[in-house]
Coordinates of C-alpha atoms in Angstrom, one line a residue:
M1 CA 0.0 0.0 0.0
E2 CA 3.0 2.3 0.4
I3 CA 3.2 3.6 -3.2
A4 CA -0.5 4.2 -3.6
K5 CA -0.7 5.9 -0.2
S6 CA 2.2 8.2 -0.8
W7 CA 0.5 9.4 -4.1
G8 CA -3.0 9.4 -2.7
G9 CA -5.2 12.5 -2.1
K10 CA -3.9 15.8 -3.4
K11 CA -0.5 14.3 -4.4
A12 CA -2.3 12.3 -7.1
L13 CA -2.9 15.5 -9.0
S14 CA 0.8 16.3 -9.1
S15 CA 1.9 12.8 -9.9
P16 CA 3.8 12.7 -13.3
F17 CA 2.0 9.5 -14.2
V18 CA -1.5 11.0 -13.6
I19 CA -0.5 14.2 -15.5
Q20 CA 0.7 12.0 -18.5
L21 CA -2.7 10.2 -18.5
L22 CA -4.6 13.4 -18.4
V23 CA -2.6 14.9 -21.3
I24 CA -3.3 11.8 -23.3
M25 CA -7.0 11.9 -22.4
Y26 CA -7.3 15.5 -23.4
L27 CA -5.4 15.3 -26.7
V28 CA -7.0 12.0 -27.9
E29 CA -10.5 13.2 -27.1
F30 CA -9.7 16.5 -28.9
V31 CA -8.6 14.6 -32.0
K32 CA -11.6 12.3 -31.8
G33 CA -14.1 15.1 -31.2
A34 CA -12.6 17.1 -34.1
L35 CA -12.8 14.1 -36.5
L36 CA -16.3 12.8 -35.5
V37 CA -18.1 16.1 -35.1
S38 CA -16.5 18.7 -37.3
I39 CA -14.5 16.9 -40.1
L40 CA -15.8 13.4 -41.0
P41 CA -19.6 14.0 -41.4
V42 CA -19.0 17.0 -43.8
Y43 CA -15.8 15.7 -45.4
M44 CA -17.3 12.4 -46.3
R45 CA -20.5 13.9 -47.7
T46 CA -19.0 16.9 -49.7
D47 CA -15.5 15.9 -50.6
L48 CA -15.9 12.1 -50.9
N49 CA -19.6 12.3 -52.1
L50 CA -20.7 9.4 -49.8
T51 CA -24.3 8.8 -48.9
A52 CA -25.7 9.5 -45.4
Y53 CA -26.1 5.8 -45.0
A54 CA -22.5 5.2 -45.7
V55 CA -21.5 7.9 -43.3
G56 CA -23.7 6.5 -40.6
W57 CA -22.1 3.0 -40.9
A58 CA -18.6 4.4 -40.9
L59 CA -19.1 6.4 -37.7
A60 CA -21.0 3.4 -36.1
L61 CA -17.9 1.2 -36.7
Q62 CA -15.8 3.7 -34.7
Y63 CA -18.1 3.2 -31.6
I64 CA -18.3 -0.6 -32.1
G65 CA -14.5 -0.8 -32.2
D66 CA -14.1 1.3 -29.1
N67 CA -16.6 -0.6 -27.0
A68 CA -15.7 -4.1 -28.2
F69 CA -12.0 -3.9 -27.1
R70 CA -12.3 -2.1 -23.8
S71 CA -12.7 -5.2 -21.6
P72 CA -10.0 -7.4 -23.2
L73 CA -7.5 -4.5 -23.2
G74 CA -8.3 -3.8 -19.6
W75 CA -7.3 -7.4 -18.9
I76 CA -4.1 -7.0 -20.9
I77 CA -3.2 -3.9 -18.8
D78 CA -3.1 -6.1 -15.8
R79 CA -0.6 -8.4 -17.6
I80 CA 1.8 -6.0 -19.4
G81 CA 1.3 -2.6 -17.8
Y82 CA 0.2 0.8 -19.1
R83 CA 2.9 1.7 -21.7
Y84 CA 2.4 -0.8 -24.4
V85 CA -1.4 -1.0 -24.1
M86 CA -1.7 2.8 -24.4
L87 CA 1.0 2.8 -27.1
F88 CA -1.0 0.2 -29.1
G89 CA -4.0 2.5 -28.9
V90 CA -2.4 5.8 -29.8
L91 CA -0.5 4.2 -32.8
F92 CA -3.8 2.9 -34.1
T93 CA -5.4 6.3 -33.6
S94 CA -2.5 8.0 -35.4
A95 CA -2.8 5.6 -38.3
S96 CA -6.5 6.4 -38.5
V97 CA -5.7 10.2 -38.7
L98 CA -3.1 9.5 -41.4
I99 CA -5.5 7.4 -43.5
I100 CA -8.2 10.0 -43.3
T101 CA -5.6 12.6 -44.3
F102 CA -4.2 10.9 -47.3
A103 CA -6.8 8.4 -48.5
S104 CA -10.1 9.1 -50.3
G105 CA -11.8 5.8 -51.0
F106 CA -14.8 4.7 -49.0
G107 CA -13.1 1.4 -47.9
W108 CA -10.1 3.4 -46.5
I109 CA -12.3 5.7 -44.6
V110 CA -14.3 2.9 -43.1
A111 CA -11.1 1.2 -42.1
A112 CA -9.9 4.5 -40.6
C113 CA -13.1 4.8 -38.5
L114 CA -12.7 1.2 -37.2
L115 CA -9.0 1.9 -36.4
L116 CA -10.1 5.0 -34.5
G117 CA -12.5 3.0 -32.4
V118 CA -10.0 0.3 -31.7
G119 CA -7.3 2.9 -31.0
T120 CA -9.3 4.8 -28.5
S121 CA -10.5 1.7 -26.7
P122 CA -7.6 1.5 -24.2
L123 CA -8.0 5.2 -23.3
W124 CA -10.6 4.9 -20.6
P125 CA -9.4 1.6 -19.0
C126 CA -5.9 3.0 -18.8
V127 CA -6.7 6.5 -17.5
I128 CA -9.4 5.5 -15.0
N129 CA -7.5 2.5 -13.7
G130 CA -4.2 4.4 -13.4
A131 CA -5.7 7.5 -11.9
T132 CA -7.8 5.7 -9.3
T133 CA -4.9 3.4 -8.4
V134 CA -2.6 6.4 -7.6
A135 CA -5.4 8.4 -5.8
G136 CA -6.8 5.5 -3.8
N137 CA -10.4 5.3 -2.6
E138 CA -9.9 8.3 -0.3
A139 CA -9.5 10.6 -3.3
S140 CA -11.5 8.8 -6.0
G141 CA -14.1 11.5 -6.2
T142 CA -11.6 14.3 -6.8
I143 CA -9.5 12.3 -9.3
M144 CA -12.5 11.2 -11.3
S145 CA -13.7 14.9 -11.5
V146 CA -10.3 15.8 -13.0
V147 CA -10.4 13.0 -15.5
Y148 CA -13.9 14.0 -16.6
M149 CA -12.8 17.6 -16.9
A150 CA -10.0 16.5 -19.2
W151 CA -12.5 14.5 -21.2
L152 CA -15.1 17.2 -21.4
T153 CA -12.7 20.0 -22.4
G154 CA -11.1 17.8 -25.0
V155 CA -14.4 16.7 -26.5
G156 CA -15.7 20.3 -26.4
C157 CA -12.5 22.1 -27.7
G158 CA -11.8 19.7 -30.5
P159 CA -14.8 20.4 -32.7
I160 CA -14.7 24.2 -32.0
V161 CA -11.0 24.9 -32.3
I162 CA -10.5 22.7 -35.4
N163 CA -13.0 24.8 -37.3
F164 CA -10.6 27.7 -37.3
F165 CA -8.2 25.6 -39.3
I166 CA -10.8 24.6 -42.0
V167 CA -10.9 27.5 -44.4
H168 CA -10.1 26.7 -48.0
S169 CA -9.2 23.0 -47.4
Y170 CA -8.9 20.4 -44.6
A171 CA -5.1 20.2 -44.9
P172 CA -4.3 22.6 -42.1
A173 CA -6.7 20.9 -39.8
F174 CA -5.2 17.5 -40.6
R175 CA -1.7 18.8 -39.9
V176 CA -2.8 20.0 -36.4
L177 CA -4.3 16.6 -35.6
I178 CA -1.2 14.8 -36.8
G179 CA 1.0 17.0 -34.7
M180 CA -1.2 16.3 -31.6
M181 CA -0.9 12.6 -32.2
V182 CA 2.9 12.8 -32.4
V183 CA 2.8 14.5 -28.9
V184 CA 0.5 11.7 -27.6
V185 CA 2.8 9.0 -28.9
L186 CA 5.8 10.6 -27.1
V187 CA 3.9 10.9 -23.9
A188 CA 2.7 7.3 -24.1
L189 CA 6.3 6.1 -24.4
A190 CA 7.0 7.6 -21.0
L191 CA 4.2 5.7 -19.2
P192 CA 5.1 2.9 -16.8
G193 CA 6.1 -0.5 -18.3
R194 CA 5.3 -3.8 -16.7
T195 CA 7.6 -3.6 -13.7
R196 CA 6.7 -0.1 -12.8
S197 CA 3.0 -0.8 -13.3
F198 CA 3.1 -3.8 -11.0
A199 CA 5.0 -1.7 -8.4
L200 CA 2.3 1.0 -8.7
E201 CA -0.4 -1.5 -8.1
E202 CA 1.5 -3.3 -5.4
R203 CA 1.6 -6.6 -7.2
D204 CA 4.5 -9.0 -7.5
A205 CA 5.5 -9.6 -11.1
R206 CA 7.3 -12.8 -10.2
A207 CA 4.1 -14.2 -8.6
E208 CA 2.1 -13.4 -11.7
S209 CA 4.7 -15.2 -13.8
E210 CA 4.4 -18.4 -11.8
H211 CA 1.0 -19.1 -13.3
K212 CA 2.2 -19.0 -16.9
H213 CA 2.8 -22.7 -17.1
L214 CA -0.9 -23.4 -16.4
P215 CA -3.2 -24.2 -19.3
T216 CA -5.1 -21.1 -20.6
A217 CA -8.5 -22.5 -19.6
V218 CA -7.3 -23.0 -16.0
R219 CA -5.8 -19.5 -15.9
V220 CA -9.0 -17.9 -17.2
R221 CA -11.2 -19.9 -14.8
R222 CA -9.0 -18.9 -11.8
Y223 CA -8.9 -15.3 -13.0
F224 CA -12.7 -15.0 -13.1
A225 CA -13.0 -16.7 -9.8
R226 CA -10.5 -14.4 -8.2
V227 CA -12.2 -11.3 -9.6
G228 CA -15.7 -12.4 -8.6
A229 CA -14.6 -13.2 -5.1
S230 CA -12.9 -9.8 -4.6
L231 CA -15.6 -7.6 -6.1
H232 CA -17.2 -5.4 -3.5
A233 CA -20.4 -4.7 -5.5
S234 CA -24.1 -5.3 -5.2
K235 CA -25.4 -7.2 -8.2
L236 CA -27.7 -4.3 -8.8
L237 CA -24.7 -2.2 -9.8
Y238 CA -24.5 -3.9 -13.2
P239 CA -28.0 -2.9 -14.4
A240 CA -27.4 0.5 -12.8
M241 CA -24.3 1.0 -14.9
F242 CA -26.2 0.1 -18.0
T243 CA -29.1 2.3 -17.1
Q244 CA -27.0 5.3 -16.3
N245 CA -25.5 5.4 -19.8
F246 CA -28.8 4.3 -21.4
A247 CA -30.3 7.6 -20.2
L248 CA -27.4 9.5 -21.8
G249 CA -27.8 7.5 -25.0
L250 CA -31.4 8.5 -25.3
L251 CA -30.4 12.1 -25.6
T252 CA -27.2 12.1 -27.7
P253 CA -28.8 11.5 -31.2
V254 CA -31.6 14.0 -30.8
L255 CA -30.1 17.0 -29.0
T256 CA -29.0 18.8 -32.2
Q257 CA -32.3 17.9 -34.0
Y258 CA -34.4 19.1 -31.1
A259 CA -32.5 22.4 -30.8
R260 CA -32.7 23.2 -34.6
T261 CA -36.2 21.9 -35.5
V262 CA -38.2 22.4 -32.2
L263 CA -36.5 25.3 -30.5
H264 CA -35.4 26.8 -33.8
L265 CA -32.0 27.8 -32.4
T266 CA -29.3 29.0 -34.7
P267 CA -25.9 27.1 -34.7
Q268 CA -24.4 29.9 -32.6
E269 CA -27.3 29.9 -30.1
Y270 CA -27.1 26.1 -29.9
S271 CA -23.4 26.3 -29.1
L272 CA -24.1 28.9 -26.4
Y273 CA -26.6 26.5 -24.8
L274 CA -24.2 23.6 -24.9
V275 CA -21.5 25.7 -23.4
A276 CA -23.8 26.9 -20.7
G277 CA -24.8 23.4 -19.6
G278 CA -21.2 22.1 -20.0
A279 CA -19.7 25.0 -18.1
V280 CA -22.1 24.4 -15.1
T281 CA -21.1 20.7 -15.1
V282 CA -17.3 21.3 -15.5
L283 CA -17.3 24.1 -12.8
G284 CA -19.1 21.8 -10.4
L285 CA -16.9 18.7 -10.9
I286 CA -14.0 19.7 -8.7
P287 CA -15.8 21.0 -5.6
V288 CA -18.3 18.1 -5.8
G289 CA -15.5 15.6 -6.2
K290 CA -13.8 16.9 -3.0
W291 CA -17.1 16.8 -1.1
V292 CA -17.7 13.2 -2.3
D293 CA -14.3 12.2 -0.9
R294 CA -15.2 13.9 2.4
F295 CA -18.9 13.0 2.8
G296 CA -19.4 10.0 0.6
T297 CA -21.3 9.4 -2.6
R298 CA -24.8 8.6 -1.3
W299 CA -26.5 12.0 -1.1
F300 CA -24.8 13.5 -4.1
L301 CA -26.2 10.7 -6.2
H302 CA -29.7 11.0 -4.7
V303 CA -29.7 14.7 -5.4
G304 CA -28.1 14.4 -8.8
F305 CA -30.5 11.7 -10.1
L306 CA -33.6 13.6 -9.0
V307 CA -32.4 17.0 -10.3
A308 CA -31.4 15.6 -13.6
A309 CA -34.5 13.5 -14.0
F310 CA -37.0 16.3 -13.4
S311 CA -34.9 18.8 -15.4
L312 CA -34.8 16.5 -18.5
G313 CA -38.5 15.9 -18.3
M314 CA -39.1 19.6 -18.2
L315 CA -36.6 20.2 -21.1
G316 CA -38.8 18.1 -23.4
Y317 CA -41.8 20.4 -22.9
T318 CA -40.1 23.8 -22.6
R319 CA -40.2 26.1 -25.6
E320 CA -39.3 29.6 -24.1
L321 CA -35.6 30.1 -24.7
P322 CA -34.7 31.9 -21.4
L323 CA -36.5 29.1 -19.5
V324 CA -34.7 26.5 -21.6
L325 CA -31.4 28.0 -20.6
L326 CA -32.4 27.7 -16.9
V327 CA -33.5 24.1 -17.3
V328 CA -30.2 23.3 -19.1
A329 CA -28.3 24.8 -16.2
F330 CA -30.2 22.5 -13.8
V331 CA -29.3 19.5 -16.0
G332 CA -25.7 20.6 -15.7
I333 CA -26.0 20.8 -11.9
G334 CA -27.5 17.3 -11.8
Y335 CA -24.7 15.8 -13.8
A336 CA -22.0 17.7 -11.8
C337 CA -23.3 15.8 -8.8
I338 CA -23.7 12.4 -10.6
I339 CA -20.3 12.2 -12.5
P340 CA -17.8 12.3 -9.6
A341 CA -20.0 10.5 -7.2
W342 CA -21.0 7.7 -9.6
N343 CA -17.5 7.0 -10.7
A344 CA -16.2 7.1 -7.1
L345 CA -19.0 4.5 -6.2
I346 CA -17.8 2.2 -9.0
A347 CA -14.1 2.7 -8.1
Q348 CA -14.8 1.6 -4.5
A349 CA -16.3 -1.6 -5.8
I350 CA -13.3 -2.6 -7.9
P351 CA -10.7 -5.0 -6.4
K352 CA -7.1 -4.0 -6.2
A353 CA -6.1 -7.1 -8.2
E354 CA -7.3 -7.1 -11.9
R355 CA -8.3 -3.5 -11.8
G356 CA -7.7 -3.0 -15.5
A357 CA -9.9 -5.9 -16.5
V358 CA -12.7 -5.0 -14.2
W359 CA -12.7 -1.3 -15.3
G360 CA -12.7 -2.5 -18.9
F361 CA -15.7 -4.8 -18.2
F362 CA -17.6 -2.1 -16.4
L363 CA -16.9 0.4 -19.2
T364 CA -18.2 -2.1 -21.7
I365 CA -21.5 -2.4 -19.8
E366 CA -21.8 1.4 -19.8
G367 CA -21.0 1.5 -23.5
L368 CA -23.8 -1.0 -24.2
G369 CA -26.2 1.3 -22.4
M370 CA -25.1 4.2 -24.7
V371 CA -25.6 2.0 -27.8
F372 CA -29.1 0.8 -26.9
G373 CA -30.1 4.2 -25.8
S374 CA -29.1 5.7 -29.1
I375 CA -31.0 3.1 -31.0
M376 CA -34.2 3.6 -29.0
S377 CA -34.0 7.4 -29.1
G378 CA -34.9 7.8 -32.7
K379 CA -37.8 5.4 -32.4
L380 CA -39.2 7.4 -29.4
W381 CA -38.9 10.6 -31.4
D382 CA -40.7 9.2 -34.5
K383 CA -43.5 7.3 -32.6
L384 CA -44.3 9.7 -29.7
G385 CA -42.8 13.1 -30.6
P386 CA -39.8 15.2 -29.8
H387 CA -40.5 15.3 -26.1
A388 CA -40.4 11.5 -25.7
P389 CA -36.6 10.9 -25.5
F390 CA -36.2 13.6 -22.8
L391 CA -39.2 12.4 -20.8
F392 CA -38.0 8.7 -21.1
S393 CA -34.5 9.7 -20.1
G394 CA -35.8 11.4 -17.0
A395 CA -37.9 8.3 -16.2
V396 CA -34.8 6.1 -16.6
L397 CA -32.9 8.3 -14.1
L398 CA -35.8 7.9 -11.7
V399 CA -35.4 4.1 -12.0
L400 CA -31.7 4.6 -11.4
F401 CA -32.5 6.6 -8.3
V402 CA -34.5 3.6 -7.0
L403 CA -31.8 1.2 -7.9
H404 CA -29.3 3.3 -6.0
L405 CA -31.5 3.2 -2.9
F406 CA -31.2 -0.6 -2.9
I407 CA -27.4 -0.5 -3.7
T408 CA -26.7 1.9 -0.8
R409 CA -28.8 -0.3 1.5
H410 CA -26.7 -3.3 0.4
R411 CA -23.5 -1.5 1.1
T412 CA -24.8 -0.5 4.6
D413 CA -25.6 -4.1 5.3
V414 CA -22.2 -5.2 4.2
V415 CA -20.5 -2.7 6.5
R416 CA -22.7 -3.9 9.4

């Protein structure tokens, strides 16, 4: 416990390892956001003359690749450390950017989107596993707030900043993205290898090597038995993880359509509303994260789920723009409470051994919630109207509130 304790709490934020992870998170999400939001949809339609159906499939492959490899790569982190897993990811991401820059055929672009998904799949298991290992449970809320700030600012800045480099052609924008990926590769090379990763997580590399002679089936069976025995989680946590991202998935595909066709916002006004909601969330993350570490996750999740649920329900029926802005701010407050507390709750349930694999598995469950939510969102819009995805998302958060009541009761019973 000595290494983790010495880097716990506030020291985690000044740890070179954590800073490296945050830099990688910000830059990769910047590149990904710039490609998926500002470049690829328009570039594929106007410059490559691809159909909307083809564009949809290309972008879907990115998400499939990302979600499919999270769990196995989390398991690999536990075997070979952070450096080579992250390096594998950033090299694939860099290859994707290069293909999009220099290729023009549909097949190449589809391959690039798949590579982008596979390349970004180690990002969250590596960053969350490494950051929470360094911080320890006593600072998990604070460190998760910082991780999500790096993610949100990267995702938000990428599409906005890259537009300034798209004037007469995409060439300047591609040069910026390639330069960023070169920086990411250099930072990834400095991450801990196998020996340093094992020391960081207080595991004995020699003890791990002793099991190599066993048949693969036996090692896998022992691995799952060890993980299952050490998980400190209510079984309700698994549907709760799916439900939490399912609620988000219901909103993602329809937000822009709702703003433009129902609220009749201009692109500039829509950006302002997104910035307003995002700013409230980002500004609330750090203080809420610190309060979570001090007072626990329970009441922040209770408040966050209820505030977000009722705010989203109202958003679906609100048409007056000043009131919309107020409701969006309350949605931001709700998620500022949810994000650090929810991830701290999950971090506390993860065993010290096999952290990477379990984080990968949990992130895969959350990713599936996003996929199914996105699929259902359009159906709700078409069948019931524009308000339906917002109302249903709020209802799902109320279900999650009830699930959380049972989860916290389970944890109290375990403590007793």
